[in-house]
Amino acid sequence: MMKPRFILTIAMILTLTLCGCTREVTRDDLPELMSDFSAPQAVNNQADHYVMMNDEHYIDLNRLSPDGTLDKIADNIPYGNPYMADIYGIATDGEYLYCIAKNLQYKEDNKNHMKTGLYKIDISTNEIFPLYEWDEAGVHLPINFDGDYIYFFIYDSDSHQLCRIKKNGEGFEQLTNYAGMYYLGFFMIDGYYYYIENGEFYRTANKDFSEAEMLLSNINTMKYCNGYFYYTRATDEEYVYNLYRIDSGFTGKEELLIDDLCTDQYYIDENYIYYCKLEMTEVGKSSNGFPVYNTNQGAVYVYDLTAGITDIFTQNSELNIFSILNVCDDAVLTIAITNEDLAASADTGSTNQYYVITKEDNQYYLVDDKTLALVGT
């Protein structure tokens, strides 16, 4: 029997008080609102589709302007290729953007081929520089920096190898020779390499991953922030996860922080964790009669790491949130879907989009190509 479709949900709204009165947020408020976001502190175990660099927001190959418009910064990777179909994460070293892209078409010997590549983007000139390309189409998410080197994974159906290359495209090295699959988690902290293999978390001082020590088991996702590793484990309840943390030196005991996390999407900001709980409500049915669910009723909760207290940050049942990308005092930047689109997607496929959601005024803003539409008022 097919299981009901579950997609994450959440919504947020903003209250502005002027002279003791409350007024609605308008499009004119967006530049000030967007300026309140700062670069995320937590380092994910894999590259995301979003980064901040020099106080500007970037979503894949688009710049999110202060007025909410989403402007493409580059059209082709590299020049001369017909199109880039998929971007599997972007990262920044503070000077350039870097991305891994797959499904790049090219023709050789009268045959069509696909390739994947690591690319550097100069956002001041919109120039794109291929650093390394290979004929294979796996998923490649970690992008890590250490000095002049970029670390990333290349894999095919049989293996998953850690590689590195200099930021100028020279000195490519394959560091591991492993006849298996590493999971996508990878960090470099204080001279150690940390990685996740088959749900187990390892540490080694060797760049070829030899002589590794297992530290944790049953790991799903992981982030590193302010000297702590944060990680999730599945519970006996479907779609519900526990969130833990432990100091990076592993001198203390692991702490259970949250025991009702809906899937494993969460956002760490200073001493707060923003997340959703599983609170399902049916919002429609597919053409074959299966129910479609809003999984958390648009509620975003905030956990205070210092006080150990959970409170609701905002609630609006009109959106399903797939991911929380950034948070400020008055809003969140999310990947989300409306209930209407969610119900329709049971037959047509998902239509997740980017939304800026304000905190207490029951409004959310759709980020779209060249436009930001005000909806949900």
Short mmCIF file of C-alpha atoms in Angstrom, two decimals:
data_model
loop_
_atom_site.label_atom_id
_atom_site.label_comp_id
_atom_site.label_asym_id
_atom_site.label_seq_id
_atom_site.Cartn_x
_atom_site.Cartn_y
_atom_site.Cartn_z
CA MET A 1 0.00 0.00 0.00
CA MET A 2 1.31 3.42 -0.91
CA LYS A 3 2.11 5.62 2.05
CA PRO A 4 0.54 9.10 2.30
CA ARG A 5 2.68 11.86 0.89
CA PHE A 6 4.46 13.81 3.59
CA ILE A 7 6.06 17.19 2.95
CA LEU A 8 7.33 19.57 5.57
CA THR A 9 5.41 22.66 6.55
CA ILE A 10 5.84 26.05 8.18
CA ALA A 11 4.98 29.71 7.88
CA MET A 12 6.02 32.97 9.48
CA ILE A 13 4.81 36.55 9.95
CA LEU A 14 6.17 39.93 11.29
CA THR A 15 4.81 42.67 13.54
CA LEU A 16 6.19 46.20 13.28
CA THR A 17 5.20 48.57 16.04
CA LEU A 18 5.24 52.29 15.35
CA CYS A 19 4.03 54.73 18.01
CA GLY A 20 2.24 51.90 19.78
CA CYS A 21 0.38 50.84 16.63
CA THR A 22 0.76 47.78 14.44
CA ARG A 23 1.05 48.12 10.66
CA GLU A 24 1.37 45.64 7.85
CA VAL A 25 4.72 44.86 6.29
CA THR A 26 4.88 45.96 2.66
CA ARG A 27 7.27 45.48 -0.24
CA ASP A 28 9.01 48.72 0.82
CA ASP A 29 10.08 47.02 4.07
CA LEU A 30 11.95 44.22 2.31
CA PRO A 31 15.39 45.88 1.93
CA GLU A 32 15.53 46.54 5.67
CA LEU A 33 14.17 43.09 6.41
CA MET A 34 16.72 41.37 4.15
CA SER A 35 19.57 43.36 5.70
CA ASP A 36 18.78 41.81 9.09
CA PHE A 37 19.95 38.36 7.95
CA SER A 38 23.56 37.42 8.63
CA ALA A 39 25.67 34.58 7.27
CA PRO A 40 24.74 31.19 8.79
CA GLN A 41 27.16 30.12 11.53
CA ALA A 42 26.68 26.38 11.35
CA VAL A 43 28.76 24.33 8.91
CA ASN A 44 26.68 21.60 7.29
CA ASN A 45 27.99 18.15 6.50
CA GLN A 46 27.15 18.91 2.87
CA ALA A 47 26.96 21.96 0.65
CA ASP A 48 23.53 23.61 0.42
CA HIS A 49 21.82 25.54 -2.36
CA TYR A 50 22.23 28.76 -0.38
CA VAL A 51 25.11 30.86 0.96
CA MET A 52 25.78 34.44 2.06
CA MET A 53 28.90 36.27 0.88
CA ASN A 54 29.72 39.92 1.57
CA ASP A 55 26.23 40.40 3.08
CA GLU A 56 24.53 39.20 -0.10
CA HIS A 57 22.33 36.13 -0.51
CA TYR A 58 23.02 33.58 -3.25
CA ILE A 59 20.68 30.74 -4.26
CA ASP A 60 22.41 28.44 -6.73
CA LEU A 61 23.46 30.75 -9.59
CA ASN A 62 21.15 33.56 -8.53
CA ARG A 63 21.64 36.65 -6.37
CA LEU A 64 18.73 37.45 -4.05
CA SER A 65 18.58 41.26 -4.15
CA PRO A 66 17.44 43.36 -1.17
CA ASP A 67 14.11 44.07 -2.90
CA GLY A 68 13.47 40.35 -3.21
CA THR A 69 14.24 39.86 -6.89
CA LEU A 70 16.17 36.76 -7.86
CA ASP A 71 18.72 37.67 -10.56
CA LYS A 72 20.72 35.07 -12.46
CA ILE A 73 24.46 35.71 -12.22
CA ALA A 74 25.57 33.21 -14.88
CA ASP A 75 23.95 31.38 -17.75
CA ASN A 76 26.23 28.50 -18.73
CA ILE A 77 28.82 26.31 -17.04
CA PRO A 78 31.22 26.31 -18.72
CA TYR A 79 30.86 28.57 -21.75
CA GLY A 80 29.87 26.65 -24.86
CA ASN A 81 27.79 23.96 -23.14
CA PRO A 82 24.09 23.91 -23.99
CA TYR A 83 22.82 24.02 -20.41
CA MET A 84 23.39 23.03 -16.83
CA ALA A 85 20.53 20.89 -15.58
CA ASP A 86 21.37 20.40 -11.90
CA ILE A 87 23.40 22.23 -9.26
CA TYR A 88 24.30 20.07 -6.27
CA GLY A 89 25.33 22.69 -3.80
CA ILE A 90 27.27 25.96 -3.62
CA ALA A 91 29.89 27.20 -1.17
CA THR A 92 32.05 30.28 -0.65
CA ASP A 93 35.52 31.04 0.66
CA GLY A 94 34.53 34.69 1.15
CA GLU A 95 35.93 35.77 -2.23
CA TYR A 96 34.42 33.41 -4.81
CA LEU A 97 31.42 31.15 -5.15
CA TYR A 98 32.02 27.47 -5.90
CA CYS A 99 29.50 24.93 -7.11
CA ILE A 100 29.21 21.32 -8.21
CA ALA A 101 26.98 20.78 -11.23
CA LYS A 102 25.92 17.65 -13.07
CA ASN A 103 24.11 16.72 -16.28
CA LEU A 104 26.23 18.99 -18.47
CA GLN A 105 25.71 17.90 -22.04
CA TYR A 106 28.48 17.75 -24.61
CA LYS A 107 29.05 15.88 -27.87
CA GLU A 108 32.11 13.83 -28.78
CA ASP A 109 32.58 11.31 -31.62
CA ASN A 110 29.01 12.08 -32.70
CA LYS A 111 27.69 10.83 -29.37
CA ASN A 112 25.99 12.77 -26.58
CA HIS A 113 27.70 12.59 -23.18
CA MET A 114 27.00 13.93 -19.68
CA LYS A 115 29.58 15.25 -17.26
CA THR A 116 29.86 16.65 -13.76
CA GLY A 117 32.18 19.42 -12.64
CA LEU A 118 33.50 21.66 -9.90
CA TYR A 119 33.38 25.37 -10.86
CA LYS A 120 34.56 28.70 -9.46
CA ILE A 121 32.45 31.83 -10.03
CA ASP A 122 33.74 35.40 -9.89
CA ILE A 123 30.56 37.29 -9.01
CA SER A 124 32.16 40.68 -9.78
CA THR A 125 32.51 39.72 -13.47
CA ASN A 126 30.06 36.78 -13.66
CA GLU A 127 32.90 34.67 -15.05
CA ILE A 128 32.84 30.92 -14.48
CA PHE A 129 36.03 28.87 -14.30
CA PRO A 130 35.91 25.05 -14.63
CA LEU A 131 38.29 23.61 -12.02
CA TYR A 132 37.75 19.90 -12.63
CA GLU A 133 35.30 17.89 -14.75
CA TRP A 134 34.60 14.18 -15.05
CA ASP A 135 32.31 11.88 -17.05
CA GLU A 136 29.95 10.65 -14.40
CA ALA A 137 26.71 11.79 -12.87
CA GLY A 138 26.57 10.91 -9.18
CA VAL A 139 25.50 13.25 -6.39
CA HIS A 140 28.36 15.41 -5.03
CA LEU A 141 27.53 17.65 -2.11
CA PRO A 142 30.48 18.36 0.21
CA ILE A 143 32.66 21.35 -0.74
CA ASN A 144 35.29 22.14 1.91
CA PHE A 145 38.17 24.62 2.03
CA ASP A 146 41.56 24.35 3.70
CA GLY A 147 44.17 26.93 2.76
CA ASP A 148 44.64 26.96 -1.01
CA TYR A 149 42.76 23.66 -1.48
CA ILE A 150 39.17 22.69 -2.16
CA TYR A 151 38.09 19.25 -0.96
CA PHE A 152 35.23 17.39 -2.65
CA PHE A 153 34.01 13.87 -3.48
CA ILE A 154 33.95 12.08 -6.81
CA TYR A 155 32.06 8.82 -7.03
CA ASP A 156 30.52 6.34 -9.41
CA SER A 157 28.34 3.32 -8.77
CA ASP A 158 31.11 1.47 -6.91
CA SER A 159 33.17 3.98 -4.94
CA HIS A 160 33.18 7.39 -3.33
CA GLN A 161 36.58 9.09 -3.26
CA LEU A 162 37.79 12.21 -1.46
CA CYS A 163 39.71 14.53 -3.80
CA ARG A 164 41.27 17.95 -3.60
CA ILE A 165 42.41 20.62 -6.03
CA LYS A 166 43.90 24.08 -5.65
CA LYS A 167 41.60 27.06 -6.07
CA ASN A 168 43.42 27.97 -9.28
CA GLY A 169 42.56 24.57 -10.78
CA GLU A 170 46.03 23.04 -10.38
CA GLY A 171 47.33 20.13 -8.33
CA PHE A 172 44.39 17.69 -8.49
CA GLU A 173 44.78 14.71 -6.14
CA GLN A 174 42.63 11.71 -5.32
CA LEU A 175 43.25 11.23 -1.60
CA THR A 176 41.36 8.00 -0.88
CA ASN A 177 41.20 4.64 -2.58
CA TYR A 178 38.11 3.12 -1.08
CA ALA A 179 36.02 0.30 -2.57
CA GLY A 180 32.78 1.47 -1.00
CA MET A 181 30.54 4.45 -0.48
CA TYR A 182 31.16 7.25 1.99
CA TYR A 183 28.11 9.15 3.13
CA LEU A 184 28.08 12.85 2.29
CA GLY A 185 29.21 14.10 5.69
CA PHE A 186 32.69 15.60 5.81
CA PHE A 187 34.42 18.21 8.00
CA MET A 188 37.98 19.45 8.56
CA ILE A 189 38.47 20.82 12.08
CA ASP A 190 41.67 21.47 14.05
CA GLY A 191 43.82 19.25 11.85
CA TYR A 192 41.39 16.31 11.81
CA TYR A 193 39.22 14.88 9.05
CA TYR A 194 35.71 13.88 10.13
CA TYR A 195 33.43 11.83 7.90
CA ILE A 196 30.28 9.71 7.97
CA GLU A 197 30.35 6.21 6.52
CA ASN A 198 27.18 4.12 6.58
CA GLY A 199 25.76 6.19 9.43
CA GLU A 200 28.94 5.99 11.55
CA PHE A 201 30.95 9.11 12.36
CA TYR A 202 34.77 8.83 12.18
CA ARG A 203 37.81 11.00 12.94
CA THR A 204 41.31 10.67 11.51
CA ALA A 205 44.43 12.80 11.19
CA ASN A 206 45.19 11.24 7.78
CA LYS A 207 43.88 12.77 4.58
CA ASP A 208 43.50 9.31 3.02
CA PHE A 209 41.04 8.46 5.85
CA SER A 210 43.30 5.68 7.17
CA GLU A 211 43.55 4.76 10.87
CA ALA A 212 40.17 6.32 11.61
CA GLU A 213 38.48 6.19 14.99
CA MET A 214 34.70 5.69 15.17
CA LEU A 215 33.08 8.28 17.42
CA LEU A 216 29.31 7.99 16.93
CA SER A 217 26.81 5.67 15.26
CA ASN A 218 23.31 5.81 13.74
CA ILE A 219 23.85 9.32 12.37
CA ASN A 220 21.59 10.94 9.78
CA THR A 221 22.58 14.58 9.24
CA MET A 222 25.20 16.62 11.04
CA LYS A 223 26.21 20.26 11.50
CA TYR A 224 29.16 21.88 13.26
CA CYS A 225 28.71 25.16 15.17
CA ASN A 226 30.69 26.97 17.88
CA GLY A 227 32.69 23.95 19.02
CA TYR A 228 29.86 21.42 18.91
CA PHE A 229 28.67 18.73 16.52
CA TYR A 230 24.87 18.64 16.16
CA TYR A 231 23.39 15.46 14.71
CA THR A 232 20.10 13.64 14.25
CA ARG A 233 18.98 10.07 14.79
CA ALA A 234 15.72 8.46 13.70
CA THR A 235 13.18 7.42 16.35
CA ASP A 236 10.67 4.58 16.34
CA GLU A 237 8.05 7.05 15.07
CA GLU A 238 8.15 7.63 11.32
CA TYR A 239 9.40 11.09 10.26
CA VAL A 240 10.34 12.01 13.85
CA TYR A 241 14.00 12.49 14.82
CA ASN A 242 16.02 13.25 17.94
CA LEU A 243 18.59 16.06 17.82
CA TYR A 244 21.79 15.72 19.86
CA ARG A 245 25.02 17.60 20.33
CA ILE A 246 28.50 16.83 21.68
CA ASP A 247 31.62 18.95 22.03
CA SER A 248 34.09 18.60 19.17
CA GLY A 249 36.80 17.29 21.49
CA PHE A 250 34.48 14.51 22.67
CA THR A 251 35.42 15.25 26.26
CA GLY A 252 31.82 15.40 27.47
CA LYS A 253 28.66 13.35 27.06
CA GLU A 254 26.20 13.71 24.22
CA GLU A 255 23.17 15.87 25.02
CA LEU A 256 19.65 15.16 23.79
CA LEU A 257 18.28 18.58 22.84
CA ILE A 258 15.07 17.94 20.89
CA ASP A 259 13.02 14.72 20.79
CA ASP A 260 10.23 15.74 18.41
CA LEU A 261 12.01 17.04 15.30
CA CYS A 262 9.96 16.62 12.13
CA THR A 263 12.34 14.90 9.69
CA ASP A 264 15.89 16.21 10.17
CA GLN A 265 15.64 19.82 8.95
CA TYR A 266 16.73 22.42 11.50
CA TYR A 267 18.62 25.69 11.68
CA ILE A 268 21.15 26.79 14.33
CA ASP A 269 21.53 30.51 15.05
CA GLU A 270 23.76 31.58 17.95
CA ASN A 271 22.14 29.93 21.00
CA TYR A 272 18.88 28.99 19.30
CA ILE A 273 17.66 26.09 17.17
CA TYR A 274 14.67 26.58 14.86
CA TYR A 275 12.74 23.50 13.82
CA CYS A 276 9.31 21.98 13.07
CA LYS A 277 7.32 19.31 14.87
CA LEU A 278 5.22 16.59 13.25
CA GLU A 279 1.61 17.86 13.41
CA MET A 280 -0.15 16.45 10.34
CA THR A 281 -3.37 17.69 8.77
CA GLU A 282 -4.85 16.50 5.50
CA VAL A 283 -4.96 19.22 2.83
CA GLY A 284 -6.20 17.24 -0.17
CA LYS A 285 -6.22 13.94 -2.00
CA SER A 286 -4.40 12.63 -5.03
CA SER A 287 -6.32 11.49 -8.09
CA ASN A 288 -6.11 7.90 -6.83
CA GLY A 289 -7.61 8.85 -3.48
CA PHE A 290 -4.52 8.90 -1.25
CA PRO A 291 -4.44 11.76 1.30
CA VAL A 292 -1.90 14.60 1.08
CA TYR A 293 -0.69 16.06 4.36
CA ASN A 294 0.59 19.34 5.73
CA THR A 295 2.97 17.85 8.25
CA ASN A 296 3.49 20.56 10.86
CA GLN A 297 0.69 23.12 10.64
CA GLY A 298 3.01 25.98 9.77
CA ALA A 299 4.49 26.08 13.25
CA VAL A 300 8.16 26.92 13.75
CA TYR A 301 9.54 26.28 17.22
CA VAL A 302 12.65 27.76 18.78
CA TYR A 303 14.77 25.94 21.34
CA ASP A 304 16.89 28.10 23.65
CA LEU A 305 20.18 26.24 24.20
CA THR A 306 21.05 28.32 27.27
CA ALA A 307 17.73 28.07 29.08
CA GLY A 308 16.72 24.67 27.74
CA ILE A 309 13.26 26.00 26.87
CA THR A 310 11.18 25.47 23.74
CA ASP A 311 8.74 28.13 22.55
CA ILE A 312 6.78 28.72 19.39
CA PHE A 313 8.43 31.25 17.06
CA THR A 314 5.57 31.62 14.60
CA GLN A 315 2.64 29.72 13.15
CA ASN A 316 0.73 29.93 9.87
CA SER A 317 -0.87 26.85 8.36
CA GLU A 318 -0.76 28.03 4.73
CA LEU A 319 2.80 26.91 3.97
CA ASN A 320 4.74 23.65 4.13
CA ILE A 321 8.43 24.22 4.84
CA PHE A 322 10.97 21.88 3.31
CA SER A 323 14.07 23.66 4.65
CA ILE A 324 14.96 26.67 6.82
CA LEU A 325 17.87 28.44 5.12
CA ASN A 326 18.30 31.51 7.35
CA VAL A 327 16.67 33.27 10.30
CA CYS A 328 16.70 36.81 11.70
CA ASP A 329 14.63 38.40 14.48
CA ASP A 330 11.77 39.25 12.14
CA ALA A 331 11.72 36.62 9.39
CA VAL A 332 12.97 33.35 7.93
CA LEU A 333 14.19 32.40 4.47
CA THR A 334 12.82 29.01 3.50
CA ILE A 335 12.22 26.45 0.81
CA ALA A 336 8.48 25.88 1.02
CA ILE A 337 5.23 25.03 -0.73
CA THR A 338 1.67 26.29 -0.28
CA ASN A 339 -1.10 23.91 0.74
CA GLU A 340 -2.77 24.48 -2.63
CA ASP A 341 0.37 23.57 -4.54
CA LEU A 342 1.03 20.71 -2.16
CA ALA A 343 -2.37 19.14 -2.86
CA ALA A 344 -1.86 19.58 -6.62
CA SER A 345 1.66 18.17 -6.48
CA ALA A 346 0.34 14.73 -5.56
CA ASP A 347 -0.45 14.35 -9.26
CA THR A 348 1.81 16.92 -10.95
CA GLY A 349 5.00 16.76 -8.84
CA SER A 350 6.46 19.06 -6.21
CA THR A 351 6.56 22.85 -6.71
CA ASN A 352 8.75 23.83 -3.77
CA GLN A 353 9.89 27.46 -3.97
CA TYR A 354 11.80 30.03 -1.90
CA TYR A 355 9.83 32.19 0.54
CA VAL A 356 10.75 35.04 2.87
CA ILE A 357 8.32 34.60 5.76
CA THR A 358 7.79 37.36 8.29
CA LYS A 359 7.20 36.69 11.93
CA GLU A 360 3.95 38.08 13.31
CA ASP A 361 1.87 39.72 10.57
CA ASN A 362 0.57 36.67 8.69
CA GLN A 363 2.45 37.44 5.46
CA TYR A 364 4.90 35.53 3.32
CA TYR A 365 6.78 36.55 0.19
CA LEU A 366 7.38 34.30 -2.79
CA VAL A 367 10.84 34.64 -4.30
CA ASP A 368 10.61 33.97 -8.03
CA ASP A 369 12.66 34.79 -11.11
CA LYS A 370 12.74 38.60 -11.39
CA THR A 371 9.78 39.02 -9.05
CA LEU A 372 8.73 38.80 -5.43
CA ALA A 373 5.00 38.38 -5.05
CA LEU A 374 3.22 39.21 -1.78
CA VAL A 375 0.89 36.38 -0.88
CA GLY A 376 -0.89 35.01 2.15
CA THR A 377 -2.31 38.32 3.44
#
